Structure formats: structure tokens, C-alpha cells
mmCIF file of C-alpha atoms (C1' of nucleotides) in Angstrom:
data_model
loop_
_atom_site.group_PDB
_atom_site.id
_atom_site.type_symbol
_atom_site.label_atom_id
_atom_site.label_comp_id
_atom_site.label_asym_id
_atom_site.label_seq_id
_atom_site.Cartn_x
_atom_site.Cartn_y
_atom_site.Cartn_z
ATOM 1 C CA UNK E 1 1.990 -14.442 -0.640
ATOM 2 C CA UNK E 2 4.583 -14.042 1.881
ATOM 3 C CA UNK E 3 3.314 -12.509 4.678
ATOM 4 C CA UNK E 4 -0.418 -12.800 5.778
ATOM 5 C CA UNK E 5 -2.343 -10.272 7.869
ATOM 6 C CA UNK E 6 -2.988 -12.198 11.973
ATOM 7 C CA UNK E 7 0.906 -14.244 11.117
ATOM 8 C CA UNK E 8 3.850 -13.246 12.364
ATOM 9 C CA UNK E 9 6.244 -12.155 9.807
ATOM 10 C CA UNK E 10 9.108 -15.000 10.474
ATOM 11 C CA UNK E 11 11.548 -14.009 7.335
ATOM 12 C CA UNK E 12 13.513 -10.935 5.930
ATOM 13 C CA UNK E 13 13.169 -11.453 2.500
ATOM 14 C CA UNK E 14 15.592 -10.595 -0.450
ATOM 15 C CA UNK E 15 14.059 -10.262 -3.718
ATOM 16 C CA UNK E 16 16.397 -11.916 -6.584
ATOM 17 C CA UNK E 17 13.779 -11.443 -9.115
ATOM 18 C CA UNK E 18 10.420 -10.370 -9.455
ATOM 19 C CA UNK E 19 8.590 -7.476 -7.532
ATOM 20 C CA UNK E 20 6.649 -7.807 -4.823
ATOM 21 C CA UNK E 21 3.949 -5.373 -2.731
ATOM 22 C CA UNK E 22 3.340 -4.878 0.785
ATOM 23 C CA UNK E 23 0.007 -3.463 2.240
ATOM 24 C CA UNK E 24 -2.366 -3.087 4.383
ATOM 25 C CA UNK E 25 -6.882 -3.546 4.565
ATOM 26 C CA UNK E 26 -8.530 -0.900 5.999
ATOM 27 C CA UNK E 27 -12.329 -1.401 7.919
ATOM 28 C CA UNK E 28 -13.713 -0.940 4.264
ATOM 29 C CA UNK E 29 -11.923 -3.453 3.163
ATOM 30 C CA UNK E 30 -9.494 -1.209 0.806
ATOM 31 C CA UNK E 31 -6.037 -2.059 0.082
ATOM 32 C CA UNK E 32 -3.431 0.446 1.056
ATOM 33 C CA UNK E 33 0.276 -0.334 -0.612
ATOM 34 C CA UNK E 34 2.959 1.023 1.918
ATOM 35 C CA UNK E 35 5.801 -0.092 -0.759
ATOM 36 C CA UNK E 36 7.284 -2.564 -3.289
ATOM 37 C CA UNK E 37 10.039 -4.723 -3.374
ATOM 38 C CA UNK E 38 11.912 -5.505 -6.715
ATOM 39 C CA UNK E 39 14.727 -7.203 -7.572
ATOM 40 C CA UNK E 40 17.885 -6.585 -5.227
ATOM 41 C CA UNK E 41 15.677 -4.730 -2.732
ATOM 42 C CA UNK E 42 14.771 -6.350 1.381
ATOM 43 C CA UNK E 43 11.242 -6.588 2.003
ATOM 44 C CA UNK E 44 9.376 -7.500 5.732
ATOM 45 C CA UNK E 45 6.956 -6.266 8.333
ATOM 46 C CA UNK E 46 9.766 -5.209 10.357
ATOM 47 C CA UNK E 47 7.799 -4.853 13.657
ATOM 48 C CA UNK E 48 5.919 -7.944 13.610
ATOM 49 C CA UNK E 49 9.642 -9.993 12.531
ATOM 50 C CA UNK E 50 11.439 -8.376 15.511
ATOM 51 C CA UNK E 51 8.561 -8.360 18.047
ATOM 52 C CA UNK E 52 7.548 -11.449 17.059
ATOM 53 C CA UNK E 53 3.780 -10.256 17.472
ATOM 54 C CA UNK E 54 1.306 -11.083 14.590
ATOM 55 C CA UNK E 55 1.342 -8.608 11.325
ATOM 56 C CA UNK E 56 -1.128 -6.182 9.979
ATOM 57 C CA UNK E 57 0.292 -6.568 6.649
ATOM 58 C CA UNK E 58 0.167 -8.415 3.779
ATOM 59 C CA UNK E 59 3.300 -9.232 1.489
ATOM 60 C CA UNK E 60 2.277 -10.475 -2.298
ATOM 61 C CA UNK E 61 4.371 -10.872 -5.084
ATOM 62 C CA UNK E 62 2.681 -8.897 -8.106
ATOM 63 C CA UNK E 63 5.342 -10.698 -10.661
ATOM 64 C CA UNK E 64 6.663 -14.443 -11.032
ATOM 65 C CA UNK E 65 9.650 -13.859 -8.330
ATOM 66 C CA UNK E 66 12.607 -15.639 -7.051
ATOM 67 C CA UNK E 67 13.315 -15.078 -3.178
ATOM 68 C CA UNK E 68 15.876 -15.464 -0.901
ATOM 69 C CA UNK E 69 14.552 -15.640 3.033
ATOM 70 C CA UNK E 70 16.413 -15.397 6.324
ATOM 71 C CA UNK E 71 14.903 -16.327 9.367
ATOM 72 C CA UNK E 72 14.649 -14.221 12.534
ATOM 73 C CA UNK E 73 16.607 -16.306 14.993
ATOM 74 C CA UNK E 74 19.334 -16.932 12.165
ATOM 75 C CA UNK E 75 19.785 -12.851 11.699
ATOM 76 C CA UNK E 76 20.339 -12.632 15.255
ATOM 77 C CA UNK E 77 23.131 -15.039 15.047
ATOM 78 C CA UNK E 78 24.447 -13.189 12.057
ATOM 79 C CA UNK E 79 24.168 -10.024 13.982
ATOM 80 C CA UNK E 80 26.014 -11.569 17.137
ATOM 81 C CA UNK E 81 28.589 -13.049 15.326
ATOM 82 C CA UNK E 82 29.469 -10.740 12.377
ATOM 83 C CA UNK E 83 29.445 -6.966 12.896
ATOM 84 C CA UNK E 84 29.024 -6.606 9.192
ATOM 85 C CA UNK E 85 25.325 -7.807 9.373
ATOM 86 C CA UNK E 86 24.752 -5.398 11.597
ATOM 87 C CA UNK E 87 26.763 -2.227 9.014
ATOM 88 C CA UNK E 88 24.482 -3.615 6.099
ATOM 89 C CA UNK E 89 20.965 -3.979 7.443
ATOM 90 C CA UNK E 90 21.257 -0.537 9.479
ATOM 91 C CA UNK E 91 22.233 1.332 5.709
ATOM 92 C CA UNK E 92 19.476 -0.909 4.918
ATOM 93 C CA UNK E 93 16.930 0.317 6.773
ATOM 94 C CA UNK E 94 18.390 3.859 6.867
ATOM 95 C CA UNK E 95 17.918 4.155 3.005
ATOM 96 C CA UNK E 96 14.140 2.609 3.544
ATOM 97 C CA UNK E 97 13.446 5.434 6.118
ATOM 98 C CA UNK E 98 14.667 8.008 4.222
ATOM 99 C CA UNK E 99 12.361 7.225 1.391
ATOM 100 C CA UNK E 100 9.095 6.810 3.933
ATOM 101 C CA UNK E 101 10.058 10.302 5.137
ATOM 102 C CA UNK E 102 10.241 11.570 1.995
ATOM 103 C CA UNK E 103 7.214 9.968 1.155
ATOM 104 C CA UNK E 104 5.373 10.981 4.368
ATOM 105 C CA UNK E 105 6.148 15.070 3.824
ATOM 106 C CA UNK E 106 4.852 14.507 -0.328
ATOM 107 C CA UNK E 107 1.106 13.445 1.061
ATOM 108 C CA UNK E 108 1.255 16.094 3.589
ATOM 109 C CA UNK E 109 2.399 18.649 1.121
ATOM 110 C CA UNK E 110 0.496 17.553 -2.247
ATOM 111 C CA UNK E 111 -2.459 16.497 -4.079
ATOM 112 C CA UNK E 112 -2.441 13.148 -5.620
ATOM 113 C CA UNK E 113 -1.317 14.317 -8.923
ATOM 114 C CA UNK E 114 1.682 15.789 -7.743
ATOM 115 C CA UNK E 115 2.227 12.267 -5.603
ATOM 116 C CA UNK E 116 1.542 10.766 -9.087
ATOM 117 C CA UNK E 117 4.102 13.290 -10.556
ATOM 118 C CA UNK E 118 6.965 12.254 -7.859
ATOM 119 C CA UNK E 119 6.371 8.279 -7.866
ATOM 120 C CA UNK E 120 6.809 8.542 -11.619
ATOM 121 C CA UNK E 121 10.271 10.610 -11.846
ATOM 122 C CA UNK E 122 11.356 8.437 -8.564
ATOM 123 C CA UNK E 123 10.570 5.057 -9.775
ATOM 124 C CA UNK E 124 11.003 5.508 -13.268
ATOM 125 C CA UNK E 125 11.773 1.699 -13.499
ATOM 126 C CA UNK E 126 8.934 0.706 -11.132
ATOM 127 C CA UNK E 127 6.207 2.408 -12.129
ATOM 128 C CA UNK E 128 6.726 1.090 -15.984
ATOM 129 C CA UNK E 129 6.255 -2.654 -14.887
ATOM 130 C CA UNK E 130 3.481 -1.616 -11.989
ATOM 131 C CA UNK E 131 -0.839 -2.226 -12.809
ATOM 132 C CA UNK E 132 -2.197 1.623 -12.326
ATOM 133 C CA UNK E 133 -4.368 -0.466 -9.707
ATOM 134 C CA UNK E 134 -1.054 -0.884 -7.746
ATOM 135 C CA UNK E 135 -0.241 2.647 -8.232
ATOM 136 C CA UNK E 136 -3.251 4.067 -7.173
ATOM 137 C CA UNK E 137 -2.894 2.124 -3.808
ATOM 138 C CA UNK E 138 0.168 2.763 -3.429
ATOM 139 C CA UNK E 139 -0.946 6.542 -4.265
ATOM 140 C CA UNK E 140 -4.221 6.388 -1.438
ATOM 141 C CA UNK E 141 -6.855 7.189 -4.462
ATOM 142 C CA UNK E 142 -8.816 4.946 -6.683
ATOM 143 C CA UNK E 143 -7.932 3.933 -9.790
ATOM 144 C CA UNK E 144 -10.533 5.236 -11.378
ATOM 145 C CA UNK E 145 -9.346 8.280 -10.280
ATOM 146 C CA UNK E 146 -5.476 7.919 -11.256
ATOM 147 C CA UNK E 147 -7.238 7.476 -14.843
ATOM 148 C CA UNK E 148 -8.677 10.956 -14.702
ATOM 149 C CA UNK E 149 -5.556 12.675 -13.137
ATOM 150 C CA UNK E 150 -3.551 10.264 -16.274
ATOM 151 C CA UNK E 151 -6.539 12.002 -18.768
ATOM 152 C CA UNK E 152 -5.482 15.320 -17.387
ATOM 153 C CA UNK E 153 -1.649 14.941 -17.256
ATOM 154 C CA UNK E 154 -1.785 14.323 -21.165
ATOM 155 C CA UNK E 155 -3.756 17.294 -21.923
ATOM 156 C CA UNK E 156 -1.246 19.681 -20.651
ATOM 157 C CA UNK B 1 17.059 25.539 15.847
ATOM 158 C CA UNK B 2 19.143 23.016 15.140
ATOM 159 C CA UNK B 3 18.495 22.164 11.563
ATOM 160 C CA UNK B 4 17.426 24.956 8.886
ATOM 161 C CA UNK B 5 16.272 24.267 5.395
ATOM 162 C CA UNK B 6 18.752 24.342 2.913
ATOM 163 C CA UNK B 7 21.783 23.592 5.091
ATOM 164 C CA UNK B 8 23.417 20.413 5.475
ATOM 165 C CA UNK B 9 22.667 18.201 8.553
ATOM 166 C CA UNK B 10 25.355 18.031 10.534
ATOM 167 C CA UNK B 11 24.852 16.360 13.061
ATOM 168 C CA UNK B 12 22.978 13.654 15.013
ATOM 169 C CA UNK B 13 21.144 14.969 17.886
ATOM 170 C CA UNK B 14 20.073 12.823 21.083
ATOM 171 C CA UNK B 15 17.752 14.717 23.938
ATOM 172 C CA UNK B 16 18.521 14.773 27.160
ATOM 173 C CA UNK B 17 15.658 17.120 28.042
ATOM 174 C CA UNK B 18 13.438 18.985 26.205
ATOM 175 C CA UNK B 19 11.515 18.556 23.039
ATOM 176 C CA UNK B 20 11.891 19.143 19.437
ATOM 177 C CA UNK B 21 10.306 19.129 16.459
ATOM 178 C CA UNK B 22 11.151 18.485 12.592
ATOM 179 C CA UNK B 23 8.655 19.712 9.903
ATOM 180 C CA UNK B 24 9.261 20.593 6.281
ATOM 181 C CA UNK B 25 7.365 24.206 4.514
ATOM 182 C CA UNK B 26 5.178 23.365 1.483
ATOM 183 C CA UNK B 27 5.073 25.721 -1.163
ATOM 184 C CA UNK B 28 1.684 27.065 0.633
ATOM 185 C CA UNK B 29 4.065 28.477 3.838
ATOM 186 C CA UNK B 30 2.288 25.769 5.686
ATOM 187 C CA UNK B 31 4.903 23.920 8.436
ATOM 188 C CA UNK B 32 4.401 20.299 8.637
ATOM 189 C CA UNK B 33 5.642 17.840 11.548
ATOM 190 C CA UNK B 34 7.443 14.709 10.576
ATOM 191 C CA UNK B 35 7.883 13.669 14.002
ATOM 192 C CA UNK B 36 8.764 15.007 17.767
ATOM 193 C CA UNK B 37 11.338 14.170 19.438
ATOM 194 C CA UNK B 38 11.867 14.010 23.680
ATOM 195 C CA UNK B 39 14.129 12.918 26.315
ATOM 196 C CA UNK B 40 15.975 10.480 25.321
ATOM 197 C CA UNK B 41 15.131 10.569 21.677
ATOM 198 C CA UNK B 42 17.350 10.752 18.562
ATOM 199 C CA UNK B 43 16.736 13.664 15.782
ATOM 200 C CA UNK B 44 18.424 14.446 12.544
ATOM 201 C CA UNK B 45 17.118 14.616 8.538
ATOM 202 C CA UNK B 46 19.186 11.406 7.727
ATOM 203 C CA UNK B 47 19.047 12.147 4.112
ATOM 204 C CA UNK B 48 20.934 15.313 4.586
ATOM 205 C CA UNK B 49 23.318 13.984 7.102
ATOM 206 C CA UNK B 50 24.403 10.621 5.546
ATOM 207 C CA UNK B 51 24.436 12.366 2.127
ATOM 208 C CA UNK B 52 25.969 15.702 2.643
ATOM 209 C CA UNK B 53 23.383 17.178 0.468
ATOM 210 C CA UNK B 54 21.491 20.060 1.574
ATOM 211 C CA UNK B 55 18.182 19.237 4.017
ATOM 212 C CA UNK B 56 14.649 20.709 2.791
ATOM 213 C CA UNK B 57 14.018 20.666 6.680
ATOM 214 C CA UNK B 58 13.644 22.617 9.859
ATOM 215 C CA UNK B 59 14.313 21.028 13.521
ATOM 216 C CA UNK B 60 13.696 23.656 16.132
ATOM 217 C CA UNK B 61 13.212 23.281 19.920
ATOM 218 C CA UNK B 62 9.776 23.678 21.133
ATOM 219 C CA UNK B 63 10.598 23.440 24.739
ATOM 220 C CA UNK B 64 13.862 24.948 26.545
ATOM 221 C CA UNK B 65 15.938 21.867 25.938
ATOM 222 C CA UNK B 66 19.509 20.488 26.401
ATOM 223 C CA UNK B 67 20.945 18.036 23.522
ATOM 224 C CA UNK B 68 24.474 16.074 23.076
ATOM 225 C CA UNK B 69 25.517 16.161 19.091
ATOM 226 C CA UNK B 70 27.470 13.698 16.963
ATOM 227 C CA UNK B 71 29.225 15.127 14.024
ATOM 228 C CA UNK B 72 28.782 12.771 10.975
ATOM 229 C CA UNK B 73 32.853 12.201 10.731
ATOM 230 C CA UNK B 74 33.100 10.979 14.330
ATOM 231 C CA UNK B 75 30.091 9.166 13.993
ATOM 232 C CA UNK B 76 31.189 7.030 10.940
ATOM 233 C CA UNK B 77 34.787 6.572 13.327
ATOM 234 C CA UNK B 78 32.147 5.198 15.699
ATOM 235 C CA UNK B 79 30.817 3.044 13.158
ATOM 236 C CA UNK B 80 33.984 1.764 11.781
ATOM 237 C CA UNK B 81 35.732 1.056 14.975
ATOM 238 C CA UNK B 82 33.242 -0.323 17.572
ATOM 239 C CA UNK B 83 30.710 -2.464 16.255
ATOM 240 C CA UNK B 84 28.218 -1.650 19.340
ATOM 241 C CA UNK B 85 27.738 1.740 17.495
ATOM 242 C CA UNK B 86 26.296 -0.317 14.045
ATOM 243 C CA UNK B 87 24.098 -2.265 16.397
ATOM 244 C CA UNK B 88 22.860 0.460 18.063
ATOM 245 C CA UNK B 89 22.052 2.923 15.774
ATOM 246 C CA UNK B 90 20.773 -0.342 13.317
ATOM 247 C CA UNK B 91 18.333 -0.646 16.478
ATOM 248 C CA UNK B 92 17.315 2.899 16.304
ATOM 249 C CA UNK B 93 16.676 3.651 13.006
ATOM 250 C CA UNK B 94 14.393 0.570 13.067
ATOM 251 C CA UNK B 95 12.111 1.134 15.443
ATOM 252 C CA UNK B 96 11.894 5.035 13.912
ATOM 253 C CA UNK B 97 10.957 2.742 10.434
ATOM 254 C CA UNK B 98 8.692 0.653 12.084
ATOM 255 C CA UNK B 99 6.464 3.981 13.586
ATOM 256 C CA UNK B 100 6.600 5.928 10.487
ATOM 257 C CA UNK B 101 5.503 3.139 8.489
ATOM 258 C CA UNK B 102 2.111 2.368 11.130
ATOM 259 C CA UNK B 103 1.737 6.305 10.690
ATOM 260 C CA UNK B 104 1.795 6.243 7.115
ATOM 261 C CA UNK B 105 -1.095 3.218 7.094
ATOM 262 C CA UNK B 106 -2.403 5.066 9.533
ATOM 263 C CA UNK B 107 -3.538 8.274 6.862
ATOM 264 C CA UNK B 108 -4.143 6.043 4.665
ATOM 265 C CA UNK B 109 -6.772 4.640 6.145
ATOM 266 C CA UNK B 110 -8.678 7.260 8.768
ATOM 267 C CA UNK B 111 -9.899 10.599 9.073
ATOM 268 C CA UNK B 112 -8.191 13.555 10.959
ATOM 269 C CA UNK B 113 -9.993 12.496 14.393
ATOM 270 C CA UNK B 114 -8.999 8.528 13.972
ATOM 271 C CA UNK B 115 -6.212 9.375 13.866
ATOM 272 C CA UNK B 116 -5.636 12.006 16.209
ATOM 273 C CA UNK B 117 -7.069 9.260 19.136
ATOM 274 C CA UNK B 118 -4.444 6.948 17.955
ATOM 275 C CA UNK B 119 -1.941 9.890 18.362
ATOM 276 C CA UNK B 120 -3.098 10.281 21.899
ATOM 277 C CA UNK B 121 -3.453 6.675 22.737
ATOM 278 C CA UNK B 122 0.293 6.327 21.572
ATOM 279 C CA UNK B 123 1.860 9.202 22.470
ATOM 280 C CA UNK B 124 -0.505 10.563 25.750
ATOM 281 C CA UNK B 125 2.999 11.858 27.071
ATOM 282 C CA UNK B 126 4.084 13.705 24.143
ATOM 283 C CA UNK B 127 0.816 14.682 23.405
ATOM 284 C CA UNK B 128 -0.143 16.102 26.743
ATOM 285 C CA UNK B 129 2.952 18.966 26.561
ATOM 286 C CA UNK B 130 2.360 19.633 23.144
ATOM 287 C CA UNK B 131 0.397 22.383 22.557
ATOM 288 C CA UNK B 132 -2.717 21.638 19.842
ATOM 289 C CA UNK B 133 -0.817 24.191 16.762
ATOM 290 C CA UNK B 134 1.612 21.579 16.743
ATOM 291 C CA UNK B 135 -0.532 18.463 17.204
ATOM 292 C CA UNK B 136 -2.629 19.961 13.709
ATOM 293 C CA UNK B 137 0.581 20.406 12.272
ATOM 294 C CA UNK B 138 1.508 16.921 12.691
ATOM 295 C CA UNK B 139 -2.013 15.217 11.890
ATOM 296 C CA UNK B 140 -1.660 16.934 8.481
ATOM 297 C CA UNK B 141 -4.836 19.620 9.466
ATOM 298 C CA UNK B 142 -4.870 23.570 10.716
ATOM 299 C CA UNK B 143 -5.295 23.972 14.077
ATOM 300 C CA UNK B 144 -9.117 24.791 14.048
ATOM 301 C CA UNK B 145 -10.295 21.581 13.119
ATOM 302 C CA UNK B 146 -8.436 20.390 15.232
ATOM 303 C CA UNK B 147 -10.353 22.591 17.762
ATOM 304 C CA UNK B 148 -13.960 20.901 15.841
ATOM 305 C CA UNK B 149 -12.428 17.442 16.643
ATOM 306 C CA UNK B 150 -11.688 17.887 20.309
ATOM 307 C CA UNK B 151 -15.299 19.254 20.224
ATOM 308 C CA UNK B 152 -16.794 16.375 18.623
ATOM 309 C CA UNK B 153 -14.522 13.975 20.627
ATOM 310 C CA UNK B 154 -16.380 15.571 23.716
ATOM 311 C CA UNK B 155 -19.549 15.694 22.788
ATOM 312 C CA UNK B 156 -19.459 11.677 22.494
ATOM 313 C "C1'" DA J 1 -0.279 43.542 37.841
ATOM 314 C "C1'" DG J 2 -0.772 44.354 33.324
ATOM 315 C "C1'" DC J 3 0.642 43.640 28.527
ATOM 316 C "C1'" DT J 4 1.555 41.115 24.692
ATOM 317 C "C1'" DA J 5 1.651 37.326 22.016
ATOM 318 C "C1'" DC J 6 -0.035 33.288 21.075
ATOM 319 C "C1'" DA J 7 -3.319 29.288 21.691
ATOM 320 C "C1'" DT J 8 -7.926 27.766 21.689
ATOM 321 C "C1'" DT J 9 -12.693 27.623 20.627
ATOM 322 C "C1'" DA J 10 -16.491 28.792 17.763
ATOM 323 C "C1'" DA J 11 -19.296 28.516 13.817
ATOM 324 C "C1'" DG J 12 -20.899 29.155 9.266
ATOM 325 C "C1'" DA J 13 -19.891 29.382 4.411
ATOM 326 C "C1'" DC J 14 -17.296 27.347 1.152
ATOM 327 C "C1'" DT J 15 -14.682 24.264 -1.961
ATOM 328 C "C1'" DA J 16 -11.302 21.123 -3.758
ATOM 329 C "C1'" DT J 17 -10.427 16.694 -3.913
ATOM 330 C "C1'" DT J 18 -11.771 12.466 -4.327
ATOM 331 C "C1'" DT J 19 -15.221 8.665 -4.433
ATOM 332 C "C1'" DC J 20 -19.091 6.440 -6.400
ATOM 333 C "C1'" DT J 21 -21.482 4.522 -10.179
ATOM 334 C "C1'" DT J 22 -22.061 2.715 -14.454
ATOM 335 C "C1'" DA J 23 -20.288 1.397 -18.652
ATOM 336 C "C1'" DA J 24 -17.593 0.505 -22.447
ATOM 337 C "C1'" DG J 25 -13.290 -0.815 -24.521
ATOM 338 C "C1'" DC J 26 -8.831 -2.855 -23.974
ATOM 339 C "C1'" DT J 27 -5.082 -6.439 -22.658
ATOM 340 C "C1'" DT J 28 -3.313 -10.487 -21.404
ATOM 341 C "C1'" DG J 29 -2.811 -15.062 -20.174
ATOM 342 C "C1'" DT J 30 -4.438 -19.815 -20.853
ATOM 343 C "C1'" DA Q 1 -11.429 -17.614 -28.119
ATOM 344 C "C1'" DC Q 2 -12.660 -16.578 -23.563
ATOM 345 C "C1'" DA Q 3 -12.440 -14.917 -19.121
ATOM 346 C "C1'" DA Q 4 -10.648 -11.953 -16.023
ATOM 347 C "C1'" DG Q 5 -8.910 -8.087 -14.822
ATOM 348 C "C1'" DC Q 6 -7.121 -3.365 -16.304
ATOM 349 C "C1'" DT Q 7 -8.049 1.184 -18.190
ATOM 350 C "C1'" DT Q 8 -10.681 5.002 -19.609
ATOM 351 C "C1'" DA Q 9 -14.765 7.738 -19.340
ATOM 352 C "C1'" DA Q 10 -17.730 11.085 -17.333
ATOM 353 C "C1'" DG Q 11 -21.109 13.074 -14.422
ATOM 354 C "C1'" DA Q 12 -23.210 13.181 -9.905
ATOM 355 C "C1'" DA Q 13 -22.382 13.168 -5.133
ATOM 356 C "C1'" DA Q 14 -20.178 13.231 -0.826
ATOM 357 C "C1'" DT Q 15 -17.095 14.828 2.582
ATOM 358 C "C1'" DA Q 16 -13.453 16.008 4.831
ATOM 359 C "C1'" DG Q 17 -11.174 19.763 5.659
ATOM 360 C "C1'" DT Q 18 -10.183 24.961 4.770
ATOM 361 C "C1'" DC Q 19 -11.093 29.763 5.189
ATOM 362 C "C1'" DT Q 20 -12.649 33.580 7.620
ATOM 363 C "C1'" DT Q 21 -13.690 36.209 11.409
ATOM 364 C "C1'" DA Q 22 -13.947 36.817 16.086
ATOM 365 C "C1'" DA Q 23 -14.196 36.191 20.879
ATOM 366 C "C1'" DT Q 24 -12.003 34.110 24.750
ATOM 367 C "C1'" DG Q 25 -8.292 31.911 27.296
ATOM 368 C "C1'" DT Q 26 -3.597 31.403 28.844
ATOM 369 C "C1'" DA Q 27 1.195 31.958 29.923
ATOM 370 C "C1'" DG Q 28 5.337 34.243 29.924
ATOM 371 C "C1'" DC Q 29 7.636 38.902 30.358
ATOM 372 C "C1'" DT Q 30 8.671 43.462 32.380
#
DNA sequence: AGCTACATTAAGACTATTTCTTAAGCTTGT
DNA sequence: ACAAGCTTAAGAAATAGTCTTAATGTAGCT
């Protein structure tokens, strides 16, 4: 566990190995996965690490994992002192919007199998080495339900 | 309209007045908003425009408006030879991230009228020159239950 | 002023999607 | 071998949201 809900998320993180999950607890107490982090992929509560105000989130590695972790005042230097830093974590975060755009018009625009359908031809790789319990989180159903929409995928 | 489905995103828009919006068309004909964008706001489908590939979205003017436009060429000649340009766009795209990702744990966890109050307690600006067709369109619902909401809301 | 187009409200019937519940069988790590 | 958690199952139930129709309101256009 990385990042706690009420802490302030002090570290970018780089995932060497392993795959982690970041979410969020509703009022019922549900967990809702906004994304996961494997190996050569960035992972933090971006708001809380550059406001400095206490998360919302919760960061968890799902898989034994290796990390590396910047801290925020040390990025800043890196950003002041090396226009690169600035290049690589603006692609960075470009890609990661992209995808959360994408994401954002698929649960507008379709039923939970289809969201099912997508995740699994988009993260091939992921979704092989992901629980269906993580899935369906990340998916916004239960996985009780993912079973039946899994039940009714194979019958076609 | 500054952005069609199908083309390629050409450029990088930034308001100077006005107001715009970007939705995508499901395969229903139903329009749904991504995201507005005002004065002083930046707008383009970065997929398309970073990737050359062709958008699947619309951004049209809702309001007369008035707009400056980067091409993608002479942004990347930005990019490569004044580092303020990294840092600043870096900046921008990350505080778009940050609001699309409290938006997406936002549906997650409420109902239409949560989280059309959080709309208007974060957006009472936007939301108050918006008219409600495109509010709906945004919140993921049609327009008349949006109507039963703002009922509800006022009977409380 | 008047017209047109569109936005808003209304309200009831309807329904698809998803949850809930309970339970049994299956995996996997220790 | 055991415990813990994952997966499948399946029917009942809930609910949020849509659809439909229609009347009313509003704002720009000529």
C-alpha cells in the first residue's frame, strides 16, 4: 500500500515490476478501480502530490512489486533544472489522459459487457494476470455480475 | 465546429471568449460531452492531434466565440526549442488529468443528481450559461431527467 | 410584433441493467 | 491439508433512467 485515503500522496511512483491498482471507497463502502499500474508504467494521485492536500485514493500493489519513487520537492528540482523532465512527464501524462478519455466516452456509450469487451482487446496483457474482482471494479459492476456477462460471452 | 469526427485534429485550440464543447456520437445517435471548454481554456482530442490518426470526435462552439489555434508542427517547434512550452502544456494537461479522473470516480460512485450538484458546486460558472440539453448530455442522462432532478432538487 | 425553433417541465408507463442473496465448487498459497 | 479468497450459478428484486407525449416557456430572427 502506497498511497492511503486522508495522506497526502508524497511520491510519483515507477513500477519496475509487479502491478499495482489505484481506487477509490464510495459511502457504501465499495471499491471503485480508476486504473493499474504494471511494470514500466507511472502511478500517483496526481492532485493530492502537486497540491499537496490529502488523497481520496488508495494505491495497492495487487502483485509482489519492485518500485522506484520520486519525491515531490525532488521532481520540482528535476523540472527546474532539466527541461527533459518536464518533455517526459507531460507525454506522460498526455498518454494517461488519452486513455481516461477514452475510457470516460466507453461508460457513457456502453453497457458493461461491451466495457468488458474493450478492457479485454486493450489490455490483453493486463487483464490475463488481473482477479475478475479487480476487473469488475475497475469495470463499476460486481463480480458476480462480470461472471454472468463471462457465462454469456461464451455462449455466443 | 472546430473538430469533426473522422478528421484529424489539427490543431490546439485556446479560448479567448466563448464556449465550446467536445462530445463523441454512440452508435444510438446520442451526443455525449467529454468536457466544456471557456475563456481561457485549452481544447483539442489529443489522441487525434499527437497521433495524426483520425478523431471519433466533434468540438463545436456553443456560444459565438473567438479562439487562437496552434498547428501540431509549430507546436512540437515550440516544444523542441523553448522549454517554457513543455512546462506549460505538462501543467495543462495535468490539471485536465486530475478533473477527468475525480469525474470518472465521480460516476462511479453516485447517481445522476449527486452528481449533477457536484457539477454545479464545481462549475456554477459554466454551469449557469449552459443550457440544461447540454448539462444531460454531459452527466451521461437525456435532458428530461434532468428536468425530474431539478424538480426533486427543489422540492427538498 | 410575431414566428420559429428550441429548451424546459411534466408525468406516467416501462424496461434494461445491474445488484442482492445464497450457495456451491474451485484455486492458490502456506 | 486448510483457509481464504475467487469464480460460477441462478433467480428474485430493485432502481435508476428511458421513452413517449404534450404543454409551456424562451430567445433569437425578420
Amino acid at each position: 500500500m502506497i498511497l492511503q485515503e486522508g495522506f497526502v500522496c508524497k511520491h510519483y511512483t515507477f513500477v519496475e515490476k509487479g502491478c499495482f491498482k489505484m481506487y477509490g471507497i464510495d459511502e457504501k463502502g465499495t471499491e471503485h478501480n480508476l486504473g493499474f499500474a504494471a511494470e514500466n508504467d507511472w502511478v500517483a494521485d496526481l492532485g493530492s502530490f502537486y497540491s499537496g492536500k490529502p488523497s481520496k485514493l488508495f494505491i495497492e500493489a495487487i502483485e509482489p512489486s519492485t518500485i522506484l519513487q520520486i519525491e515531490h520537492q525532488d521532481l520540482l528540482y528535476l523540472y527546474v533544472n532539466s527541461p527533459k523532465f518536464d518533455r517526459n512527464f507531460r507525454v506522460i501524462v498526455e498518454e494517461k489522459f488519452i486513455e481516461l478519455q477514452n475510457r470516460l466516452l466507453q461508460n457513457f456509450s456502453s453497457n458493461a459487457e461491451q466495457r468488458y469487451l474493450d478492457f479485454l482487446a486493450q489490455y490483453a496483457a493486463l487483464a490475463s494476470r488481473l482477479p475478475n474482482t479487480q476487473i469488475a471494479s475497475y469495470l463499476g459492476i460486481t463480480p458476480e455480475f462480470l461472471s454472468k456477462i463471462r457465462k454469456n460471452i461464451s455462449l455466443k
